[in-house]
Short mmCIF file of C-alpha atoms in Angstrom, two decimals:
data_model
loop_
_atom_site.label_atom_id
_atom_site.label_comp_id
_atom_site.label_asym_id
_atom_site.label_seq_id
_atom_site.Cartn_x
_atom_site.Cartn_y
_atom_site.Cartn_z
CA GLY A 1 -38.66 129.61 73.62
CA ASP A 2 -37.18 128.52 70.36
CA PHE A 3 -34.04 130.33 69.39
CA PRO A 4 -34.63 132.89 66.93
CA MET A 5 -31.58 132.66 64.45
CA SER A 6 -31.23 130.01 62.04
CA LEU A 7 -28.48 127.71 62.09
CA ASP A 8 -26.60 128.12 59.06
CA SER A 9 -26.85 132.08 59.60
CA PHE A 10 -25.04 131.61 63.05
CA LEU A 11 -22.49 129.28 61.72
CA VAL A 12 -21.64 131.40 58.55
CA ASN A 13 -21.44 134.19 61.58
CA TYR A 14 -19.24 132.15 63.61
CA LEU A 15 -16.66 130.36 61.05
CA MET A 16 -16.42 133.01 58.58
CA PRO A 17 -13.80 135.58 59.00
CA GLY A 18 -15.55 138.84 59.36
CA GLY A 19 -18.77 137.04 60.66
CA THR A 20 -20.53 138.47 63.76
CA TYR A 21 -19.79 135.85 66.05
CA TYR A 22 -16.47 134.92 64.18
CA SER A 23 -13.15 134.89 66.14
CA PRO A 24 -9.80 132.85 66.08
CA ALA A 25 -10.53 131.51 69.61
CA ASN A 26 -13.55 129.67 67.57
CA PHE A 27 -10.89 127.18 66.29
CA TYR A 28 -8.32 124.79 67.74
CA ASN A 29 -4.51 125.24 66.69
CA TYR A 30 -4.27 121.94 64.59
CA HIS A 31 -5.53 120.09 61.91
CA PRO A 32 -8.43 118.13 61.32
CA GLY A 33 -7.37 114.51 61.78
CA GLN A 34 -4.65 115.69 64.27
CA GLN A 35 -6.39 115.49 67.60
CA TRP A 36 -9.77 114.71 69.14
CA ASN A 37 -11.96 116.95 70.62
CA TYR A 38 -15.91 117.36 71.94
CA SER A 39 -17.39 119.71 69.40
CA ASN A 40 -21.23 120.83 69.60
CA VAL A 41 -20.21 123.04 66.03
CA GLY A 42 -18.92 120.17 64.64
CA ALA A 43 -22.29 117.89 65.01
CA SER A 44 -24.31 120.96 64.24
CA LEU A 45 -21.93 121.13 60.74
CA LEU A 46 -23.18 117.46 60.12
CA ALA A 47 -26.86 118.61 60.11
CA ILE A 48 -26.04 121.41 57.69
CA MET A 49 -24.27 118.62 55.32
CA ILE A 50 -27.80 116.92 55.30
CA GLU A 51 -29.57 119.88 54.87
CA HIS A 52 -27.68 120.09 51.83
CA LEU A 53 -27.48 116.77 50.58
CA THR A 54 -31.73 116.44 51.05
CA GLY A 55 -32.79 120.02 50.33
CA LYS A 56 -34.58 120.04 53.44
CA SER A 57 -33.93 121.55 57.07
CA PHE A 58 -32.37 118.99 59.41
CA SER A 59 -35.60 118.77 61.47
CA GLU A 60 -37.94 118.42 58.35
CA TYR A 61 -35.18 115.55 57.47
CA CYS A 62 -35.25 113.76 60.71
CA ARG A 63 -39.13 114.40 60.93
CA ASP A 64 -39.74 112.74 57.44
CA SER A 65 -37.22 109.79 57.74
CA ILE A 66 -36.86 108.85 61.61
CA PHE A 67 -39.48 110.36 63.25
CA ILE A 68 -42.62 110.01 61.49
CA PRO A 69 -41.60 105.83 60.10
CA LEU A 70 -40.75 105.23 64.05
CA SER A 71 -44.03 106.60 65.10
CA MET A 72 -42.31 109.32 67.43
CA ASN A 73 -45.35 111.33 67.60
CA SER A 74 -44.17 113.20 70.93
CA THR A 75 -40.45 114.30 69.38
CA SER A 76 -39.67 117.44 68.14
CA TRP A 77 -36.56 119.51 67.71
CA PHE A 78 -38.39 122.76 68.61
CA LEU A 79 -40.88 123.83 70.86
CA GLU A 80 -43.08 125.16 68.28
CA GLY A 81 -45.92 122.42 67.59
CA LEU A 82 -45.52 120.81 70.95
CA ASP A 83 -47.82 121.28 73.96
CA PRO A 84 -45.34 123.07 76.72
CA ASN A 85 -47.81 121.39 79.59
CA GLN A 86 -46.49 117.96 78.16
CA ILE A 87 -42.67 119.02 78.55
CA ALA A 88 -41.13 118.74 82.04
CA THR A 89 -40.12 121.73 83.89
CA PRO A 90 -36.16 121.91 83.94
CA TYR A 91 -34.83 122.25 87.46
CA ASN A 92 -31.38 124.13 88.09
CA VAL A 93 -31.10 122.25 91.87
CA SER A 94 -34.05 123.87 93.50
CA THR A 95 -35.12 126.70 91.09
CA PRO A 96 -37.32 126.12 88.09
CA LEU A 97 -36.31 127.23 84.66
CA CYS A 98 -38.25 128.21 81.25
CA HIS A 99 -38.32 126.16 78.07
CA GLN A 100 -35.30 127.02 76.14
CA GLY A 101 -33.85 126.76 72.94
CA TRP A 102 -30.16 127.13 71.32
CA VAL A 103 -29.05 127.94 67.55
CA LEU A 104 -26.96 124.58 67.68
CA TYR A 105 -29.83 122.63 68.46
CA PRO A 106 -28.65 119.30 66.34
CA ALA A 107 -26.01 118.87 69.10
CA GLY A 108 -28.45 118.21 72.12
CA PHE A 109 -32.10 120.04 71.60
CA LEU A 110 -34.33 117.04 70.99
CA ARG A 111 -37.42 117.15 73.22
CA THR A 112 -38.86 113.48 73.25
CA ASN A 113 -40.04 110.98 75.87
CA LYS A 114 -38.63 107.44 77.09
CA ILE A 115 -41.43 105.72 75.00
CA ASP A 116 -40.28 107.49 71.50
CA LEU A 117 -36.77 107.49 72.28
CA SER A 118 -36.82 103.63 72.94
CA LYS A 119 -38.16 103.15 69.20
CA PHE A 120 -35.48 104.73 68.11
CA LEU A 121 -33.24 102.76 70.43
CA LEU A 122 -34.62 99.49 69.40
CA ALA A 123 -33.72 100.22 65.75
CA TYR A 124 -30.28 100.20 66.46
CA ILE A 125 -30.37 96.93 68.78
CA ASN A 126 -32.48 95.77 65.53
CA ASP A 127 -29.67 96.17 63.51
CA GLY A 128 -31.51 99.66 62.11
CA VAL A 129 -34.98 98.26 62.12
CA TYR A 130 -37.85 99.26 64.21
CA ASN A 131 -41.47 97.98 63.14
CA ASN A 132 -40.37 96.72 59.78
CA PHE A 133 -39.06 100.30 58.55
CA ARG A 134 -35.06 100.42 58.39
CA ILE A 135 -33.88 103.79 58.98
CA LEU A 136 -29.88 102.69 58.98
CA ASP A 137 -28.14 99.76 57.59
CA SER A 138 -26.76 97.28 59.65
CA THR A 139 -23.34 97.74 58.09
CA THR A 140 -23.43 101.70 58.72
CA ILE A 141 -24.50 101.23 62.52
CA SER A 142 -21.45 98.73 63.02
CA TYR A 143 -19.31 101.34 61.38
CA MET A 144 -20.58 104.20 63.54
CA LEU A 145 -20.34 101.83 66.78
CA SER A 146 -16.04 101.37 66.15
CA ASP A 147 -13.04 102.78 67.13
CA GLN A 148 -12.39 105.93 64.91
CA LEU A 149 -9.47 107.00 66.57
CA GLY A 150 -7.38 104.27 67.58
CA TYR A 151 -6.82 105.78 70.87
CA ASN A 152 -8.67 106.14 74.25
CA VAL A 153 -10.23 109.33 74.72
CA VAL A 154 -9.78 111.12 78.29
CA TRP A 155 -12.21 114.19 78.70
CA GLU A 156 -12.78 116.50 81.42
CA SER A 157 -11.48 114.11 84.37
CA PRO A 158 -9.25 110.81 84.17
CA SER A 159 -12.02 108.75 85.08
CA TRP A 160 -13.89 109.55 81.94
CA ILE A 161 -11.99 107.59 79.53
CA TRP A 162 -13.92 106.23 76.19
CA LYS A 163 -13.21 104.93 72.71
CA GLN A 164 -14.69 107.22 70.26
CA GLY A 165 -17.24 106.19 67.42
CA LEU A 166 -19.54 108.22 65.17
CA ILE A 167 -21.40 110.69 67.79
CA TRP A 168 -21.84 107.24 69.83
CA TRP A 169 -18.98 106.77 72.37
CA ASN A 170 -18.22 103.52 74.72
CA VAL A 171 -18.22 104.97 77.93
CA PHE A 172 -19.90 104.25 81.24
CA PRO A 173 -18.74 100.45 80.05
CA ILE A 174 -21.12 98.44 81.79
CA SER A 175 -19.97 95.95 79.33
CA LYS A 176 -16.90 96.39 77.02
CA ASN A 177 -20.13 96.67 73.77
CA SER A 178 -21.91 99.13 75.37
CA TRP A 179 -22.08 102.42 73.26
CA GLY A 180 -24.06 105.70 73.98
CA HIS A 181 -23.91 109.15 74.50
CA VAL A 182 -24.44 111.72 77.38
CA GLY A 183 -25.84 115.22 77.38
CA SER A 184 -26.37 118.10 79.76
CA TRP A 185 -28.25 121.60 79.89
CA TYR A 186 -29.44 123.62 82.26
CA GLY A 187 -31.76 121.92 84.44
CA CYS A 188 -31.11 118.64 82.41
CA LEU A 189 -29.24 115.39 82.31
CA THR A 190 -29.56 112.42 79.91
CA TYR A 191 -27.77 109.24 79.02
CA MET A 192 -28.84 106.16 76.67
CA CYS A 193 -26.70 103.10 75.88
CA TYR A 194 -27.16 99.82 74.46
CA ASP A 195 -25.38 96.41 74.00
CA SER A 196 -25.25 95.54 70.63
CA ILE A 197 -24.14 92.12 71.42
CA GLU A 198 -26.27 91.09 74.27
CA LYS A 199 -29.50 93.31 72.94
CA TRP A 200 -30.27 95.29 76.16
CA GLY A 201 -30.29 99.62 76.57
CA THR A 202 -31.02 101.81 79.01
CA ILE A 203 -32.26 105.32 78.67
CA TRP A 204 -31.93 107.67 81.65
CA PHE A 205 -33.85 111.42 81.45
CA GLN A 206 -33.45 113.90 84.48
CA ASN A 207 -35.27 117.27 84.67
CA TRP A 208 -32.69 118.46 87.24
CA ARG A 209 -28.88 119.31 87.51
CA LEU A 210 -26.93 121.02 89.97
CA GLY A 211 -25.36 124.51 89.00
CA ASP A 212 -22.10 123.67 88.88
CA ASN A 213 -22.60 121.11 85.39
CA ASN A 214 -20.54 118.20 87.10
CA PHE A 215 -21.12 115.60 84.47
CA THR A 216 -19.55 112.97 87.03
CA ARG A 217 -22.90 113.35 89.16
CA LEU A 218 -24.74 111.74 85.98
CA GLY A 219 -21.86 108.90 86.10
CA GLU A 220 -22.71 108.38 90.03
CA ILE A 221 -26.69 107.98 89.21
CA SER A 222 -26.93 105.99 85.66
CA TYR A 223 -23.90 103.92 86.44
CA PRO A 224 -25.94 102.03 89.53
CA PHE A 225 -29.15 102.90 87.62
CA THR A 226 -27.61 100.95 84.47
CA HIS A 227 -26.01 97.83 86.44
CA TYR A 228 -29.42 97.48 87.80
CA ALA A 229 -31.35 97.47 84.75
CA HIS A 230 -28.79 94.76 83.08
CA LEU A 231 -28.68 92.84 85.73
CA TYR A 232 -32.85 92.96 86.18
CA GLY A 233 -34.56 89.59 85.20
CA ASN A 234 -31.00 87.85 85.36
CA ILE A 235 -29.70 85.88 88.02
CA TYR A 236 -26.97 87.07 89.94
CA ALA A 237 -25.41 86.36 93.57
CA GLN A 238 -26.13 88.94 96.62
CA ASN A 239 -23.88 89.49 99.21
CA PRO A 240 -21.96 86.63 98.92
CA ASN A 241 -19.62 85.57 102.17
CA VAL A 242 -16.70 83.73 103.09
CA GLU A 243 -15.69 82.94 106.09
CA LYS A 244 -12.24 82.39 106.95
CA ARG A 245 -10.38 83.87 104.09
CA TYR A 246 -7.08 82.71 104.79
CA ALA A 247 -6.97 79.05 105.10
CA LYS A 248 -4.00 76.20 105.24
CA ILE A 249 -4.34 73.67 102.42
CA SER A 250 -5.64 70.55 103.79
CA ILE A 251 -5.99 71.59 107.04
CA ASP A 252 -8.37 74.54 107.16
CA SER A 253 -11.95 74.07 105.77
CA VAL A 254 -13.72 77.41 104.12
CA LEU A 255 -17.61 78.06 104.31
CA PHE A 256 -18.72 80.13 101.34
CA ARG A 257 -22.48 81.38 101.41
CA THR A 258 -24.41 83.70 98.80
CA LYS A 259 -27.77 84.63 98.04
CA PHE A 260 -29.34 85.08 94.57
CA SER A 261 -31.50 87.30 92.87
CA ASN A 262 -33.89 84.99 90.02
CA ILE A 263 -36.98 87.22 89.82
CA TYR A 264 -38.42 84.98 87.40
CA ASN A 265 -37.65 81.45 89.04
CA HIS A 266 -35.28 80.28 86.17
CA GLN A 267 -33.71 76.75 86.45
CA PHE A 268 -29.83 77.24 87.35
CA THR A 269 -27.15 75.51 88.69
CA PRO A 270 -24.91 77.80 90.90
CA ARG A 271 -21.29 77.08 91.10
CA LEU A 272 -17.90 78.25 92.69
CA ILE A 273 -14.84 79.13 90.85
CA TRP A 274 -11.50 79.04 92.88
CA ALA A 275 -9.16 81.08 91.29
CA ASN A 276 -5.67 82.84 92.12
CA THR A 277 -4.78 86.59 91.89
CA GLY A 278 -4.03 86.58 88.43
CA SER A 279 -7.70 85.24 87.49
CA THR A 280 -6.76 81.75 86.53
CA GLN A 281 -9.40 79.19 87.80
CA ILE A 282 -7.67 76.41 89.81
CA ASP A 283 -10.93 74.29 90.60
CA SER A 284 -14.59 75.03 90.78
CA LEU A 285 -17.70 73.00 92.46
CA PHE A 286 -21.41 73.02 92.93
CA LEU A 287 -23.32 75.03 95.45
CA PHE A 288 -25.85 73.10 97.09
CA ASP A 289 -28.83 74.99 98.60
CA ASP A 290 -29.73 74.70 102.18
#
C-alpha cells in the first residue's frame, strides 16, 4: 500500500542532524556543483520546493496542473483512489509482488498507463502543448533538454554514458537528439524517450524484473524496441549483401543486393554510396529494382 509517512517529515528526519534517519553517510563528501550523482532524494527535494512555491502538495499540484488538463484520468502518485484491479501485477522473476508505496514517491512512483503517459510525452513533442493546453513554455523544455554539466556522465557501467539535462538525459541515444529517462523498482522496468527534432517518441512498460536489478537488461530490451519503433513506417534497407567484398579496381565487378522495408509503399529511389574507411563519400549510384 501507500507509504504511511509524509515526504516532508521523512526528508527532515533524513537530512537534519538528530533526525530519526539522519546519518553522515546520507551525504557525499563534495559540495553542490562539484560533482554529479544520481539522487532520488534530490528529485524529492524538488517536489518539496514545488509544495512551498504553490501551497499545494506535490500530488495535488500534478493533478491540478498536469493530469486533469491533459486528461490523464488513470494517473496518480498514490494507490488511494485507483482501482487495484486495473494495475498490472509486478513480478520479481516469477514471483508476484504486492502493490507498494515509497516515501520518496516523486522519484518514481507514478502509476499511469501508456495512453495517459503518451499525452504527457506529446506535450513535450509539441513544445509544451497538448490538446490546446500548455504545461510548459518551449524555452523551458529546450533548457531542460540541454547539457547541464559540460561533460558526459558515466554511471553503473562504462556502457552507460550520457549528457545530463534537468531530470531528462540523453541516454540510449537512438539518435543524437533523443532524450528520456528510465525507471526501476521491484517487479518494474520503464523507459520513455523522444527526439525533439524528428518528433517521435517511445514508451516502454514492463511489470517484470530480474532480482539482481541489472539495468543493462532494460537496455538490451529497449534498444531494439526503440530502434524498431523509430524505423517503423520509414524506408530502410534489410539484409544488404555484397558479393566479392575485396575487388581490384578496373578488374573485378561487385554485386550489391538489398531488400527494403516500405510498409506504406512510399515512392523512393534507392541509392548506393561508396565511401572510404573514414566515411568520406567517393561515389554513388542508383540501384534498380529487379
